mmCIF file with all atom_site columns, C-alpha atoms in Angstrom:
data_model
loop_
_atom_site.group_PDB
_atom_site.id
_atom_site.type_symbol
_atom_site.label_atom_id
_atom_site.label_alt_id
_atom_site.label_comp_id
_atom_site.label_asym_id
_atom_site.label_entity_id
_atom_site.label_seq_id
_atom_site.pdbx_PDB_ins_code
_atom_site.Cartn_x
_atom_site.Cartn_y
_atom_site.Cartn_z
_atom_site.occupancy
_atom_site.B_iso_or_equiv
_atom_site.pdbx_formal_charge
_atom_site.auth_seq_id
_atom_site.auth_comp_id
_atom_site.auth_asym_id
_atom_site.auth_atom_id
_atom_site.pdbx_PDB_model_num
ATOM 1   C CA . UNK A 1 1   ? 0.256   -10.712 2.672   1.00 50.00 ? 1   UNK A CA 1
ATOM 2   C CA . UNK A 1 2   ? -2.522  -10.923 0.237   1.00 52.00 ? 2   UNK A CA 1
ATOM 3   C CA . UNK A 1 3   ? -3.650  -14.109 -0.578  1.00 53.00 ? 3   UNK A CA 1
ATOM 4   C CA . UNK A 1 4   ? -6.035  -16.001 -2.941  1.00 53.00 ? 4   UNK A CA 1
ATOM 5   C CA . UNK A 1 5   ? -8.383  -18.913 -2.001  1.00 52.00 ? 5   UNK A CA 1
ATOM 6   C CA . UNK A 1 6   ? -8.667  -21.937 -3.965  1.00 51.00 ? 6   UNK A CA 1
ATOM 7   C CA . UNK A 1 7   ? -11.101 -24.491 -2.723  1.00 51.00 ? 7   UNK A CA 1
ATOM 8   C CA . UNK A 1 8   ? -10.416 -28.115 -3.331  1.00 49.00 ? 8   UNK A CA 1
ATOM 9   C CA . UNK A 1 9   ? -13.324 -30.696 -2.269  1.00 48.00 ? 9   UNK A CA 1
ATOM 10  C CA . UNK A 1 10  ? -12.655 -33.931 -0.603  1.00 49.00 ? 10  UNK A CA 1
ATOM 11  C CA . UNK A 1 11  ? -15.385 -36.568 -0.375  1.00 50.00 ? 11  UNK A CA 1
ATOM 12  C CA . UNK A 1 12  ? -15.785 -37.286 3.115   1.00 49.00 ? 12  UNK A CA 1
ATOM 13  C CA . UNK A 1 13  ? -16.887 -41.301 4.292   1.00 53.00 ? 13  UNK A CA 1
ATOM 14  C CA . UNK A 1 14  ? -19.881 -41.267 6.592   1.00 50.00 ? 14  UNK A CA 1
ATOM 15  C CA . UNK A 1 15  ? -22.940 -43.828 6.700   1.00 54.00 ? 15  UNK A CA 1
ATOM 16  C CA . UNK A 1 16  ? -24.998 -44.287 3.475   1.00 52.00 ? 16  UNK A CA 1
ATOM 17  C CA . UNK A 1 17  ? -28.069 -41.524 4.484   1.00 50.00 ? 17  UNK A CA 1
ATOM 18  C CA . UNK A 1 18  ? -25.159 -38.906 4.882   1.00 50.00 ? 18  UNK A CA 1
ATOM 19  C CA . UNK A 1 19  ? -23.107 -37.860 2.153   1.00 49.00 ? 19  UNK A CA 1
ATOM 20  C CA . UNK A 1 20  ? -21.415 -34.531 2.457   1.00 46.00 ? 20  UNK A CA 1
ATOM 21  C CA . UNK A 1 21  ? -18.887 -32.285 0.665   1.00 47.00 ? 21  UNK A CA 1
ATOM 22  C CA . UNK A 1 22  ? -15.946 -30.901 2.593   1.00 47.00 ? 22  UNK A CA 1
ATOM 23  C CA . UNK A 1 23  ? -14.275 -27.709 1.673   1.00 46.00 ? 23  UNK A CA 1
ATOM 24  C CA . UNK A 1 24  ? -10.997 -27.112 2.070   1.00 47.00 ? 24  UNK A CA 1
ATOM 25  C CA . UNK A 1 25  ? -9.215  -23.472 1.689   1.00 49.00 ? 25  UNK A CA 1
ATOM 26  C CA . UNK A 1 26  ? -5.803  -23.677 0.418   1.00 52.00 ? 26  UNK A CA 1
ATOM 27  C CA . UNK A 1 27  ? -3.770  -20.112 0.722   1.00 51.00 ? 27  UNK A CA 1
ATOM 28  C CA . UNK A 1 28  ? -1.453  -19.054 -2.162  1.00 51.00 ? 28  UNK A CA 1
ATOM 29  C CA . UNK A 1 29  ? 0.353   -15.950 -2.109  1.00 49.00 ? 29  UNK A CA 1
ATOM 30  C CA . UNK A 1 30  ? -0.697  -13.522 -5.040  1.00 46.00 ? 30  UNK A CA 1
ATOM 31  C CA . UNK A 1 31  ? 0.983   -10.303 -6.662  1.00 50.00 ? 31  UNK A CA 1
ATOM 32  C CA . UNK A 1 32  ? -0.218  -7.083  -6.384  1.00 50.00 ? 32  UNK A CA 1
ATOM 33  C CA . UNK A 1 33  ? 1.149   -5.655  -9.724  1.00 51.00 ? 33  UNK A CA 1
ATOM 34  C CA . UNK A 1 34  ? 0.245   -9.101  -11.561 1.00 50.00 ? 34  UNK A CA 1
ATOM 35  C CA . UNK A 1 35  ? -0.054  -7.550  -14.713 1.00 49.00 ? 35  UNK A CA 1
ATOM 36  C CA . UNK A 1 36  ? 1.177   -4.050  -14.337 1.00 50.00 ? 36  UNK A CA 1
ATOM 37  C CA . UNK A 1 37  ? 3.743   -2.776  -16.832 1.00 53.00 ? 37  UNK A CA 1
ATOM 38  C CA . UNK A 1 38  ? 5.101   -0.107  -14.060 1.00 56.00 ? 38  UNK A CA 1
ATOM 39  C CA . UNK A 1 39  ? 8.274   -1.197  -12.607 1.00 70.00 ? 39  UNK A CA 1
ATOM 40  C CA . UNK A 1 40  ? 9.546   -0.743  -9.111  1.00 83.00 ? 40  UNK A CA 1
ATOM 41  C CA . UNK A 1 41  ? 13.036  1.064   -8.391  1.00 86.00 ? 41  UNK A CA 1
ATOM 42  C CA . UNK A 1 42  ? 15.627  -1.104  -6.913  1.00 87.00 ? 42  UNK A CA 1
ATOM 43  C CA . UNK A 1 43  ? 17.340  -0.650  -3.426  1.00 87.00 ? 43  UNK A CA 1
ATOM 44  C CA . UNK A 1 44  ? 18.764  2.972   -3.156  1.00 87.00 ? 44  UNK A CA 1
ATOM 45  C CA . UNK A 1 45  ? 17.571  4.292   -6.513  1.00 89.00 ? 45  UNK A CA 1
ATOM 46  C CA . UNK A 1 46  ? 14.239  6.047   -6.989  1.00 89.00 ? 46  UNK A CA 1
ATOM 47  C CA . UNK A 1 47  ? 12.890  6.471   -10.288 1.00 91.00 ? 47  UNK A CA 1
ATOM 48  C CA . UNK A 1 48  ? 9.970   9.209   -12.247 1.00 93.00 ? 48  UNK A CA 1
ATOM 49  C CA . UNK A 1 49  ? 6.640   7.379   -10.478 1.00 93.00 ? 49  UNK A CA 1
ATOM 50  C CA . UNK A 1 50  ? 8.304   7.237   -6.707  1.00 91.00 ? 50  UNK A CA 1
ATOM 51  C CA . UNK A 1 51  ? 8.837   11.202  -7.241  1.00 93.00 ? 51  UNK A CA 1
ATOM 52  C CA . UNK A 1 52  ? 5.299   11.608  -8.751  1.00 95.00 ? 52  UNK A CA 1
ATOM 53  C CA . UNK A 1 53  ? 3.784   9.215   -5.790  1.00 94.00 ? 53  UNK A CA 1
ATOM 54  C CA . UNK A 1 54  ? 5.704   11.415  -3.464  1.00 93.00 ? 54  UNK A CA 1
ATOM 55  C CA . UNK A 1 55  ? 4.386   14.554  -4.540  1.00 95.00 ? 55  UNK A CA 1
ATOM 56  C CA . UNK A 1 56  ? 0.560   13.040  -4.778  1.00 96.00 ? 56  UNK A CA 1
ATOM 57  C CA . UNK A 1 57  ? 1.278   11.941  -1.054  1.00 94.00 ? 57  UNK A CA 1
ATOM 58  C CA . UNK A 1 58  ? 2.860   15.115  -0.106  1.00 95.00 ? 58  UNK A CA 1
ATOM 59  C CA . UNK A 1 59  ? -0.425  16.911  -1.821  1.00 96.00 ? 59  UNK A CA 1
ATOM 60  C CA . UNK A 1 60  ? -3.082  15.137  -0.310  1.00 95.00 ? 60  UNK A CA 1
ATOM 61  C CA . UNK A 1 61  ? -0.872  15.166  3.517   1.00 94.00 ? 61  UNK A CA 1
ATOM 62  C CA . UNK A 1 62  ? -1.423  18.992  2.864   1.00 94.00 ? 62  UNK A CA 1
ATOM 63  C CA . UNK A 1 63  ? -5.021  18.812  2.144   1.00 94.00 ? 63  UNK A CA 1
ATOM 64  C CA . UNK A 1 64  ? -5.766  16.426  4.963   1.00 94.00 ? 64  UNK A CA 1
ATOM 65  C CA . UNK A 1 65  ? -4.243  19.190  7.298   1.00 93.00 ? 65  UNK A CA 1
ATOM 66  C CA . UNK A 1 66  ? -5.519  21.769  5.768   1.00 93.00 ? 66  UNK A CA 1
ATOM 67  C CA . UNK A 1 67  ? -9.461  20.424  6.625   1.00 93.00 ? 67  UNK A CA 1
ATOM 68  C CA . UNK A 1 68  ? -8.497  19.056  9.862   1.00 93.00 ? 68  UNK A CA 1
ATOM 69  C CA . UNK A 1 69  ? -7.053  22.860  10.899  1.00 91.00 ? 69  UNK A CA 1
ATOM 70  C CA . UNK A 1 70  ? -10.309 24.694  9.345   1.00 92.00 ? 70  UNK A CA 1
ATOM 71  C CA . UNK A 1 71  ? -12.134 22.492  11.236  1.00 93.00 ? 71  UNK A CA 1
ATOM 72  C CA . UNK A 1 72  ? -10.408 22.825  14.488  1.00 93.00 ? 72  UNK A CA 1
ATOM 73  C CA . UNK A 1 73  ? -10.454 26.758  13.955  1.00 90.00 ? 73  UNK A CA 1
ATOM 74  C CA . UNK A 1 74  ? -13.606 26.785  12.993  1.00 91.00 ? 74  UNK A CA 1
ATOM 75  C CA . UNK A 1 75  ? -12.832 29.088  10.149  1.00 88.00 ? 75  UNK A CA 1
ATOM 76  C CA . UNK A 1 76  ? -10.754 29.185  6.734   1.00 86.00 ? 76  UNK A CA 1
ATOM 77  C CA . UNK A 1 77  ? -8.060  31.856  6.848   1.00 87.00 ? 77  UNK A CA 1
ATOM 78  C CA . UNK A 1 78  ? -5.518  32.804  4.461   1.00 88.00 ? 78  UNK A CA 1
ATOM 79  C CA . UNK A 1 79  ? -2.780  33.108  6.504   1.00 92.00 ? 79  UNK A CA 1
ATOM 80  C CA . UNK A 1 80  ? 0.921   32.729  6.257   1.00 93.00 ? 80  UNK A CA 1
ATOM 81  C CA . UNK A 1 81  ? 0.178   31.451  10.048  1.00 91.00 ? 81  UNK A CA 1
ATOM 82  C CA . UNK A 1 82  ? -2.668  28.740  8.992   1.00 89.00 ? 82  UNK A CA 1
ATOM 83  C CA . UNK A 1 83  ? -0.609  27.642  5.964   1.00 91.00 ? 83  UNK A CA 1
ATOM 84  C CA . UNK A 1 84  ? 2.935   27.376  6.927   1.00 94.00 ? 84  UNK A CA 1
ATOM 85  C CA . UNK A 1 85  ? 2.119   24.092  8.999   1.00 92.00 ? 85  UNK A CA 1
ATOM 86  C CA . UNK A 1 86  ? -0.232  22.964  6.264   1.00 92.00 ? 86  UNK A CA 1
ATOM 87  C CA . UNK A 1 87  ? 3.353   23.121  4.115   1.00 94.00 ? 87  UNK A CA 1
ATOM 88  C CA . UNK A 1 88  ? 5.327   21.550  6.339   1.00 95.00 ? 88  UNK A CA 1
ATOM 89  C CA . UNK A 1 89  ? 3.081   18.729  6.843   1.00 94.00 ? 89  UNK A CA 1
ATOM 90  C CA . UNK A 1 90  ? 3.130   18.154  2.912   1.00 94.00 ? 90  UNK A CA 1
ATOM 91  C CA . UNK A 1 91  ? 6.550   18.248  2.392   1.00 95.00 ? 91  UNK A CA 1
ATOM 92  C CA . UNK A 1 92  ? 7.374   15.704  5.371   1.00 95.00 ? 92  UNK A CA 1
ATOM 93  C CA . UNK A 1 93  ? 4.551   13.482  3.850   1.00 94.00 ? 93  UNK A CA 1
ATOM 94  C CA . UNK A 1 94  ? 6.245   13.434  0.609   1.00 94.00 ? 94  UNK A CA 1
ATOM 95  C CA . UNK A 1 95  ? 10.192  13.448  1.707   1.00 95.00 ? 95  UNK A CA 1
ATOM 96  C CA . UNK A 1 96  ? 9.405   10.657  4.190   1.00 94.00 ? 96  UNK A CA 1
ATOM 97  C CA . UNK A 1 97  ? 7.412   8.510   1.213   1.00 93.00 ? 97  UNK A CA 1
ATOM 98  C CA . UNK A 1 98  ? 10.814  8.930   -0.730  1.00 93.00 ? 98  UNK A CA 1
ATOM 99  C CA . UNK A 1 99  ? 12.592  7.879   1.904   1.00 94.00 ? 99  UNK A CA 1
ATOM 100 C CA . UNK A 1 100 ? 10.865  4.767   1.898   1.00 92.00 ? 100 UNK A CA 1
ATOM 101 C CA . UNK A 1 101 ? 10.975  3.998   -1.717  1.00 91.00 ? 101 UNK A CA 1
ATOM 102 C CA . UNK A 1 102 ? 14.537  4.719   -1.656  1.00 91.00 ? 102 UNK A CA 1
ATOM 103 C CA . UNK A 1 103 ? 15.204  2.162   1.452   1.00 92.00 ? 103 UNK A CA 1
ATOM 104 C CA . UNK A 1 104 ? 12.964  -0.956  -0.362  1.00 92.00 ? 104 UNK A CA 1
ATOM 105 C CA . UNK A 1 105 ? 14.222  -3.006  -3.349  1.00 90.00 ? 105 UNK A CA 1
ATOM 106 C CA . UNK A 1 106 ? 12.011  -3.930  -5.890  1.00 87.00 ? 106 UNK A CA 1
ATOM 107 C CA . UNK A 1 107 ? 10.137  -6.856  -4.484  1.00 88.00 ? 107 UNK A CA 1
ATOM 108 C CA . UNK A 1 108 ? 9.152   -4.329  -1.207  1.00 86.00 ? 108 UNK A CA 1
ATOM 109 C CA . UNK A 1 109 ? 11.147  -5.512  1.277   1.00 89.00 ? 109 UNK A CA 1
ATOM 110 C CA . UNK A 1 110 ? 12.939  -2.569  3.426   1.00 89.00 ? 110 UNK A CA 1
ATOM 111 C CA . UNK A 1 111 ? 16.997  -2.419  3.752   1.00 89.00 ? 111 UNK A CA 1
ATOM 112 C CA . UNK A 1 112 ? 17.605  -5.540  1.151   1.00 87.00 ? 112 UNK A CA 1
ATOM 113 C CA . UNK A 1 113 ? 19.494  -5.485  -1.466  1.00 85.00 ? 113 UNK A CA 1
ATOM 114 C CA . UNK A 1 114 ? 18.110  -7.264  -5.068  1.00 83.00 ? 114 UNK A CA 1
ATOM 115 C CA . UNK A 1 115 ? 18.786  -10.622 -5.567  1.00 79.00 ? 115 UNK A CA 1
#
């Protein structure tokens, strides 16, 4: 949970040579999207920016796997062997994002329906 600081100051009572300034942190809970005019989908819909998040996440799960298998091979091939897992690993990325965004309501809490 994000959170914002506000400090409040309290005058604290000691002797006349010391006066000192206490600090005190109060925590409020902020939103993420305070301003944002993008609106979330509500429990078991998905709407056109989940499906374009999911493809950007199943895009850059692809490229991810993609460097970490040239660098394990030592070599870039262009392969249907060196790519098919590359694929794969995309397309989970990006089904298993839906899946998520499908399974929260709109505040981002998993398996709850809107209130």
């Amino acid at each position: 949970l994000l959170t914002k600081k506000k400090k409040v100051a309290k005058k604290k009572k000691v002797n006349k040579q010391q006066k000192s300034l206490i600090v005190i942190e109060k925590s409020q809970p902020i939103s993420v999207n305070n301003n944002s005019q993008t609106m979330n989908s509500s429990f078991l819909t998905l709407n056109w920016m989940d499906l374009l998040k999911g493809l950007l996440v199943a895009v850059i799960g692809a490229i991810l796997t993609a460097v970490y298998q040239a660098l394990q091979a030592g070599t870039l091939t262009f392969t249907w062997a060196f790519f098919q897992p590359i694929l794969l690993t995309g397309l989970a990325a990006g089904i298993a994002y839906l899946i998520k965004n499908f399974l929260t309501n709109s505040q981002g809490f998993p398996l709850k329906t809107e209130k």
